[in-house]
Each structure stands twice: as C-alpha cells, then as structure tokens.
PDB file of C-alpha atoms in Angstrom:
ATOM      1  CA  MET A   1     -61.454-110.186   3.922  1.00  0.00           C
ATOM      2  CA  GLN A   2     -62.494-112.429   6.780  1.00  0.00           C
ATOM      3  CA  LYS A   3     -60.396-112.331   9.956  1.00  0.00           C
ATOM      4  CA  ILE A   4     -59.363-115.810  11.109  1.00  0.00           C
ATOM      5  CA  ILE A   5     -58.620-117.432  14.451  1.00  0.00           C
ATOM      6  CA  TYR A   6     -57.143-120.908  14.153  1.00  0.00           C
ATOM      7  CA  THR A   7     -58.069-123.861  16.342  1.00  0.00           C
ATOM      8  CA  SER A   8     -55.909-126.867  17.128  1.00  0.00           C
ATOM      9  CA  GLN A   9     -55.631-129.689  19.641  1.00  0.00           C
ATOM     10  CA  ASN A  10     -52.061-128.523  20.276  1.00  0.00           C
ATOM     11  CA  LYS A  11     -50.283-125.270  21.005  1.00  0.00           C
ATOM     12  CA  ILE A  12     -49.753-123.080  17.938  1.00  0.00           C
ATOM     13  CA  ASP A  13     -46.547-121.051  17.993  1.00  0.00           C
ATOM     14  CA  TRP A  14     -47.201-117.307  18.280  1.00  0.00           C
ATOM     15  CA  ASP A  15     -44.889-116.668  15.319  1.00  0.00           C
ATOM     16  CA  ALA A  16     -47.248-118.743  13.133  1.00  0.00           C
ATOM     17  CA  GLN A  17     -50.207-116.451  13.913  1.00  0.00           C
ATOM     18  CA  SER A  18     -51.462-113.388  12.063  1.00  0.00           C
ATOM     19  CA  ALA A  19     -50.902-110.104  13.887  1.00  0.00           C
ATOM     20  CA  PHE A  20     -53.811-107.674  14.071  1.00  0.00           C
ATOM     21  CA  LYS A  21     -52.371-104.182  14.567  1.00  0.00           C
ATOM     22  CA  LEU A  22     -54.036-101.286  16.332  1.00  0.00           C
ATOM     23  CA  THR A  23     -54.280 -98.675  13.581  1.00  0.00           C
ATOM     24  CA  ASN A  24     -57.070 -96.386  14.788  1.00  0.00           C
ATOM     25  CA  TYR A  25     -55.527 -93.616  16.902  1.00  0.00           C
ATOM     26  CA  TYR A  26     -57.752 -91.055  18.615  1.00  0.00           C
ATOM     27  CA  THR A  27     -55.017 -88.656  19.676  1.00  0.00           C
ATOM     28  CA  ASP A  28     -52.808 -85.862  18.382  1.00  0.00           C
ATOM     29  CA  ASP A  29     -50.040 -86.692  20.854  1.00  0.00           C
ATOM     30  CA  GLU A  30     -47.176 -88.657  19.262  1.00  0.00           C
ATOM     31  CA  ASN A  31     -46.423 -90.238  22.664  1.00  0.00           C
ATOM     32  CA  CYS A  32     -49.834 -91.938  22.473  1.00  0.00           C
ATOM     33  CA  MET A  33     -49.193 -93.471  19.050  1.00  0.00           C
ATOM     34  CA  VAL A  34     -47.896 -96.705  20.539  1.00  0.00           C
ATOM     35  CA  PHE A  35     -47.405 -99.748  18.299  1.00  0.00           C
ATOM     36  CA  CYS A  36     -49.555-102.620  19.629  1.00  0.00           C
ATOM     37  CA  TYR A  37     -50.900-105.788  18.124  1.00  0.00           C
ATOM     38  CA  LEU A  38     -52.965-108.840  18.974  1.00  0.00           C
ATOM     39  CA  LYS A  39     -52.548-112.551  18.189  1.00  0.00           C
ATOM     40  CA  GLN A  40     -54.973-115.318  19.149  1.00  0.00           C
ATOM     41  CA  TYR A  41     -55.871-118.960  18.663  1.00  0.00           C
ATOM     42  CA  VAL A  42     -58.051-121.700  20.171  1.00  0.00           C
ATOM     43  CA  GLU A  43     -56.389-124.734  21.776  1.00  0.00           C
ATOM     44  CA  ASN A  44     -58.690-127.557  22.937  1.00  0.00           C
ATOM     45  CA  GLY A  45     -61.547-125.074  23.364  1.00  0.00           C
ATOM     46  CA  ASN A  46     -59.439-122.563  25.359  1.00  0.00           C
ATOM     47  CA  LEU A  47     -59.040-119.118  23.768  1.00  0.00           C
ATOM     48  CA  LYS A  48     -55.419-117.886  23.924  1.00  0.00           C
ATOM     49  CA  ILE A  49     -54.885-114.165  23.358  1.00  0.00           C
ATOM     50  CA  CYS A  50     -51.514-112.437  23.307  1.00  0.00           C
ATOM     51  CA  THR A  51     -50.985-108.690  23.098  1.00  0.00           C
ATOM     52  CA  PHE A  52     -47.694-106.985  22.284  1.00  0.00           C
ATOM     53  CA  CYS A  53     -47.104-103.296  23.131  1.00  0.00           C
ATOM     54  CA  PHE A  54     -44.010-101.265  22.334  1.00  0.00           C
ATOM     55  CA  ASP A  55     -44.696 -98.821  25.156  1.00  0.00           C
ATOM     56  CA  LYS A  56     -41.742 -97.624  27.225  1.00  0.00           C
ATOM     57  CA  GLU A  57     -44.152 -96.013  29.714  1.00  0.00           C
ATOM     58  CA  ALA A  58     -45.961 -99.281  30.465  1.00  0.00           C
ATOM     59  CA  SER A  59     -47.039 -99.681  34.073  1.00  0.00           C
ATOM     60  CA  GLY A  60     -50.025-100.719  36.095  1.00  0.00           C
ATOM     61  CA  LYS A  61     -53.007-102.890  35.319  1.00  0.00           C
ATOM     62  CA  ASN A  62     -55.106-100.800  32.963  1.00  0.00           C
ATOM     63  CA  ASP A  63     -53.086-100.102  29.795  1.00  0.00           C
ATOM     64  CA  LEU A  64     -55.222-102.346  27.569  1.00  0.00           C
ATOM     65  CA  GLN A  65     -58.888-103.255  27.346  1.00  0.00           C
ATOM     66  CA  LEU A  66     -60.144-106.308  25.477  1.00  0.00           C
ATOM     67  CA  CYS A  67     -63.874-106.451  24.722  1.00  0.00           C
ATOM     68  CA  PHE A  68     -65.327-109.676  23.363  1.00  0.00           C
ATOM     69  CA  ASN A  69     -68.511-111.619  22.685  1.00  0.00           C
ATOM     70  CA  LEU A  70     -67.814-115.293  22.057  1.00  0.00           C
ATOM     71  CA  ASN A  71     -71.362-116.192  20.994  1.00  0.00           C
ATOM     72  CA  PRO A  72     -72.830-113.219  19.073  1.00  0.00           C
ATOM     73  CA  GLU A  73     -75.404-115.396  17.309  1.00  0.00           C
ATOM     74  CA  LYS A  74     -77.162-116.136  20.637  1.00  0.00           C
ATOM     75  CA  GLN A  75     -76.426-113.140  22.901  1.00  0.00           C
ATOM     76  CA  ARG A  76     -75.462-109.490  22.748  1.00  0.00           C
ATOM     77  CA  ASP A  77     -73.759-109.148  26.161  1.00  0.00           C
ATOM     78  CA  PHE A  78     -69.977-108.928  26.177  1.00  0.00           C
ATOM     79  CA  ILE A  79     -67.067-109.003  28.598  1.00  0.00           C
ATOM     80  CA  ALA A  80     -64.443-106.272  29.015  1.00  0.00           C
ATOM     81  CA  VAL A  81     -61.078-107.132  30.588  1.00  0.00           C
ATOM     82  CA  ASP A  82     -58.776-104.268  31.641  1.00  0.00           C
ATOM     83  CA  PHE A  83     -55.158-105.364  32.022  1.00  0.00           C
ATOM     84  CA  GLY A  84     -51.559-104.248  31.818  1.00  0.00           C
ATOM     85  CA  ILE A  85     -48.016-105.277  32.479  1.00  0.00           C
ATOM     86  CA  ASP A  86     -48.773-105.722  36.209  1.00  0.00           C
ATOM     87  CA  GLY A  87     -51.915-107.865  35.834  1.00  0.00           C
ATOM     88  CA  ILE A  88     -55.674-107.613  35.437  1.00  0.00           C
ATOM     89  CA  SER A  89     -57.445-104.634  37.023  1.00  0.00           C
ATOM     90  CA  SER A  90     -61.051-105.528  36.198  1.00  0.00           C
ATOM     91  CA  VAL A  91     -63.338-107.962  34.425  1.00  0.00           C
ATOM     92  CA  ARG A  92     -66.836-106.674  33.645  1.00  0.00           C
ATOM     93  CA  LYS A  93     -69.843-108.257  32.009  1.00  0.00           C
ATOM     94  CA  VAL A  94     -71.657-105.584  30.001  1.00  0.00           C
ATOM     95  CA  SER A  95     -75.338-105.822  29.160  1.00  0.00           C
ATOM     96  CA  ALA A  96     -76.077-104.715  25.618  1.00  0.00           C
ATOM     97  CA  GLU A  97     -79.771-104.379  26.555  1.00  0.00           C
ATOM     98  CA  ASN A  98     -79.614-101.844  29.375  1.00  0.00           C
ATOM     99  CA  HIS A  99     -75.990-100.667  28.956  1.00  0.00           C
ATOM    100  CA  THR A 100     -74.883-101.602  32.469  1.00  0.00           C
ATOM    101  CA  ALA A 101     -71.640-103.217  33.541  1.00  0.00           C
ATOM    102  CA  ALA A 102     -71.332-105.671  36.426  1.00  0.00           C
ATOM    103  CA  PHE A 103     -67.874-106.234  37.896  1.00  0.00           C
ATOM    104  CA  MET A 104     -66.680-109.805  38.008  1.00  0.00           C
ATOM    105  CA  ASP A 105     -63.817-110.906  40.253  1.00  0.00           C
ATOM    106  CA  GLU A 106     -60.500-110.028  38.514  1.00  0.00           C
ATOM    107  CA  THR A 107     -59.230-113.420  39.636  1.00  0.00           C
ATOM    108  CA  CYS A 108     -62.223-114.766  37.752  1.00  0.00           C
ATOM    109  CA  ASP A 109     -62.215-118.552  37.545  1.00  0.00           C
ATOM    110  CA  GLY A 110     -61.334-119.482  34.015  1.00  0.00           C
ATOM    111  CA  ILE A 111     -59.251-116.425  33.107  1.00  0.00           C
ATOM    112  CA  SER A 112     -55.511-116.750  33.535  1.00  0.00           C
ATOM    113  CA  TYR A 113     -52.948-114.056  32.796  1.00  0.00           C
ATOM    114  CA  ARG A 114     -49.217-113.688  32.556  1.00  0.00           C
ATOM    115  CA  SER A 115     -47.045-110.870  31.290  1.00  0.00           C
ATOM    116  CA  PHE A 116     -43.435-110.449  30.364  1.00  0.00           C
ATOM    117  CA  ARG A 117     -41.181-107.701  29.080  1.00  0.00           C
ATOM    118  CA  SER A 118     -38.200-107.623  26.780  1.00  0.00           C
ATOM    119  CA  ASN A 119     -36.117-105.516  24.365  1.00  0.00           C
ATOM    120  CA  ASP A 120     -35.244-106.001  20.720  1.00  0.00           C
ATOM    121  CA  GLN A 121     -34.137-103.822  17.782  1.00  0.00           C
ATOM    122  CA  GLN A 122     -37.415-101.898  17.996  1.00  0.00           C
ATOM    123  CA  GLY A 123     -36.943-101.147  21.690  1.00  0.00           C
ATOM    124  CA  PHE A 124     -38.748-102.094  24.880  1.00  0.00           C
ATOM    125  CA  TYR A 125     -41.977-104.068  24.617  1.00  0.00           C
ATOM    126  CA  TRP A 126     -44.253-106.014  26.907  1.00  0.00           C
ATOM    127  CA  CYS A 127     -46.673-108.833  26.257  1.00  0.00           C
ATOM    128  CA  GLY A 128     -49.814-109.861  28.058  1.00  0.00           C
ATOM    129  CA  GLU A 129     -51.156-113.366  27.528  1.00  0.00           C
ATOM    130  CA  LEU A 130     -54.777-114.049  28.506  1.00  0.00           C
ATOM    131  CA  THR A 131     -56.264-117.528  28.452  1.00  0.00           C
ATOM    132  CA  LEU A 132     -60.035-117.968  28.616  1.00  0.00           C
ATOM    133  CA  SER A 133     -60.725-121.562  29.595  1.00  0.00           C
ATOM    134  CA  LYS A 134     -63.217-123.737  27.780  1.00  0.00           C
ATOM    135  CA  GLU A 135     -65.269-123.863  31.026  1.00  0.00           C
ATOM    136  CA  PHE A 136     -65.287-120.047  31.318  1.00  0.00           C
ATOM    137  CA  ILE A 137     -66.502-119.767  27.729  1.00  0.00           C
ATOM    138  CA  GLU A 138     -69.233-122.374  28.305  1.00  0.00           C
ATOM    139  CA  ASN A 139     -70.361-120.733  31.594  1.00  0.00           C
ATOM    140  CA  HIS A 140     -70.516-117.166  30.282  1.00  0.00           C
ATOM    141  CA  PHE A 141     -71.250-117.572  26.570  1.00  0.00           C
ATOM    142  CA  TYR A 142     -72.992-120.982  26.477  1.00  0.00           C
ATOM    143  CA  THR A 143     -70.877-122.222  23.591  1.00  0.00           C
ATOM    144  CA  VAL A 144     -67.739-124.170  22.710  1.00  0.00           C
ATOM    145  CA  LEU A 145     -65.270-122.582  20.308  1.00  0.00           C
ATOM    146  CA  GLU A 146     -64.806-124.904  17.357  1.00  0.00           C
ATOM    147  CA  GLU A 147     -64.443-124.682  13.603  1.00  0.00           C
ATOM    148  CA  LYS A 148     -66.836-122.123  12.097  1.00  0.00           C
ATOM    149  CA  SER A 149     -67.544-120.431  15.456  1.00  0.00           C
ATOM    150  CA  ILE A 150     -67.900-116.660  15.172  1.00  0.00           C
ATOM    151  CA  ILE A 151     -66.601-114.242  17.796  1.00  0.00           C
ATOM    152  CA  LEU A 152     -66.609-110.470  18.067  1.00  0.00           C
ATOM    153  CA  LEU A 153     -63.866-108.415  19.670  1.00  0.00           C
ATOM    154  CA  ASN A 154     -61.979-105.148  19.832  1.00  0.00           C
ATOM    155  CA  LEU A 155     -58.752-104.234  21.606  1.00  0.00           C
ATOM    156  CA  TYR A 156     -58.040-100.783  23.051  1.00  0.00           C
ATOM    157  CA  LYS A 157     -54.762 -99.174  24.132  1.00  0.00           C
ATOM    158  CA  LEU A 158     -55.649 -96.759  26.923  1.00  0.00           C
ATOM    159  CA  PHE A 159     -53.694 -93.906  28.467  1.00  0.00           C
ATOM    160  CA  PRO A 160     -54.903 -93.592  32.084  1.00  0.00           C
ATOM    161  CA  GLY A 161     -55.745 -90.028  33.077  1.00  0.00           C
ATOM    162  CA  ARG A 162     -56.144 -88.948  29.449  1.00  0.00           C
ATOM    163  CA  ASN A 163     -58.866 -89.107  26.817  1.00  0.00           C
ATOM    164  CA  ASP A 164     -56.420 -90.424  24.199  1.00  0.00           C
ATOM    165  CA  TYR A 165     -56.712 -94.032  23.025  1.00  0.00           C
ATOM    166  CA  ALA A 166     -56.096 -96.367  20.107  1.00  0.00           C
ATOM    167  CA  CYS A 167     -58.045 -99.416  18.985  1.00  0.00           C
ATOM    168  CA  LEU A 168     -57.962-102.338  16.613  1.00  0.00           C
ATOM    169  CA  PHE A 169     -61.245-101.435  14.915  1.00  0.00           C
ATOM    170  CA  PRO A 170     -62.653 -97.887  14.646  1.00  0.00           C
ATOM    171  CA  ASP A 171     -64.547 -96.636  17.725  1.00  0.00           C
ATOM    172  CA  PRO A 172     -65.000 -92.858  17.752  1.00  0.00           C
ATOM    173  CA  CYS A 173     -66.529 -92.643  21.257  1.00  0.00           C
ATOM    174  CA  ASN A 174     -64.765 -95.170  23.568  1.00  0.00           C
ATOM    175  CA  ILE A 175     -67.837 -95.538  25.814  1.00  0.00           C
ATOM    176  CA  LEU A 176     -67.954 -98.955  27.502  1.00  0.00           C
ATOM    177  CA  ALA A 177     -71.710 -99.468  27.155  1.00  0.00           C
ATOM    178  CA  GLU A 178     -71.529 -98.852  23.391  1.00  0.00           C
ATOM    179  CA  LYS A 179     -68.446-100.943  22.576  1.00  0.00           C
ATOM    180  CA  SER A 180     -70.451-103.879  21.241  1.00  0.00           C
ATOM    181  CA  GLU A 181     -71.214-101.674  18.223  1.00  0.00           C
ATOM    182  CA  TYR A 182     -67.504-101.410  17.380  1.00  0.00           C
ATOM    183  CA  MET A 183     -66.377-105.026  17.652  1.00  0.00           C
ATOM    184  CA  GLN A 184     -65.646-106.933  14.470  1.00  0.00           C
ATOM    185  CA  GLU A 185     -66.102-110.531  13.484  1.00  0.00           C
ATOM    186  CA  PHE A 186     -63.547-113.332  13.505  1.00  0.00           C
ATOM    187  CA  VAL A 187     -64.203-116.887  12.336  1.00  0.00           C
ATOM    188  CA  VAL A 188     -62.568-119.954  13.909  1.00  0.00           C
ATOM    189  CA  LEU A 189     -60.986-122.357  11.387  1.00  0.00           C
ATOM    190  CA  ASN A 190     -58.934-125.545  11.759  1.00  0.00           C
ATOM    191  CA  TYR A 191     -55.177-125.006  11.705  1.00  0.00           C
TER     192      TYR A 191
END
C-alpha cells in the first residue's frame, strides 16, 4: 500500500491526516517502548511535519531524528534533523556517496520549529512541528513538492546515552551514514 502525503493550498487540519506509528523497537526495555507517530502534509510547497510522543521523560533537543530526501529521483543525499521538546539540536546534510555528514546551522533558514506539551486520557505527550519552507526545499533538493512528487523518510525515537531506539520503518543498525537505505517512499497527492 502506498503511503500518501496530501498537498493543498490551505492548511489541512492535523486530525484529517493519517498517522504513521513507530512500530519497530530495537530494545528490550519497556521504558523505551514509547508510543510515537508522525503526520505530514504539503501546504503551498511547504512541508509540514508533526510528531507526537507519549514520553513522560521527554527533555532536551535530541529525542527524535527525522531523515529525509525530498528528491530521490535526482539525488541520494539526505538531511537529518535531531530535535526534541526543547528545540532543534542539529541539522546535517549526509552524503550518500562518501557517507559523510556536514553540520548545517540549527537555525537553518527555511526550517522552523515549535513544540508544545499536553495531557489527555493516555497521559503526558509532546508534539514537535517542523516546517520546511518551499525555498529550503528548492535550495537543498532542487525541486518543488507537488502532486506526484516522491519523498523518502524515516523517523527515529532516540534515547540519549543508550543504544535503544525505535523507528517508523525497520533499520537494524541506526548508523547515520547508512540511513538512506532504510527510508521508505511517500507520494504527494492533492487533498
């Protein structure tokens, strides 16, 4: 089944989006089996990504890592953004050719971030909302996201100081330089 990201000229309510749950846990510790999911859509060429984590131990800027390639038909390089409830800790461009990562400024022009926290019947949760501007996408991936665009991505829940992690799509090694091999395809369709 093809995974879909919708595009619209207007904001699409998060409750109208499909949730992609992290279901691949590489841990034996029940405390690391945190429920997280991802929602995303394209608005006027800007990619909006929202993560939800039911993690009572949330802190810092490196709880999650989003890896993405927004133009896999033309390039193999990808970007990895490490972020958490307190903001973005790093943005790296990773070369698929020579497996090196170059740090970009975490206040990178074209990436905006906000987080919030709340409680409901399931307990405490926090959300991180990343927006990749149309200009950022054009400058780094040389494309515009529109209907029938293909993107690759994977989302990781990290536990700083530990080797445990969870991810959206299976990745048995969690090595940054090899993460392009474990991203999966999404297609952009009109809402």
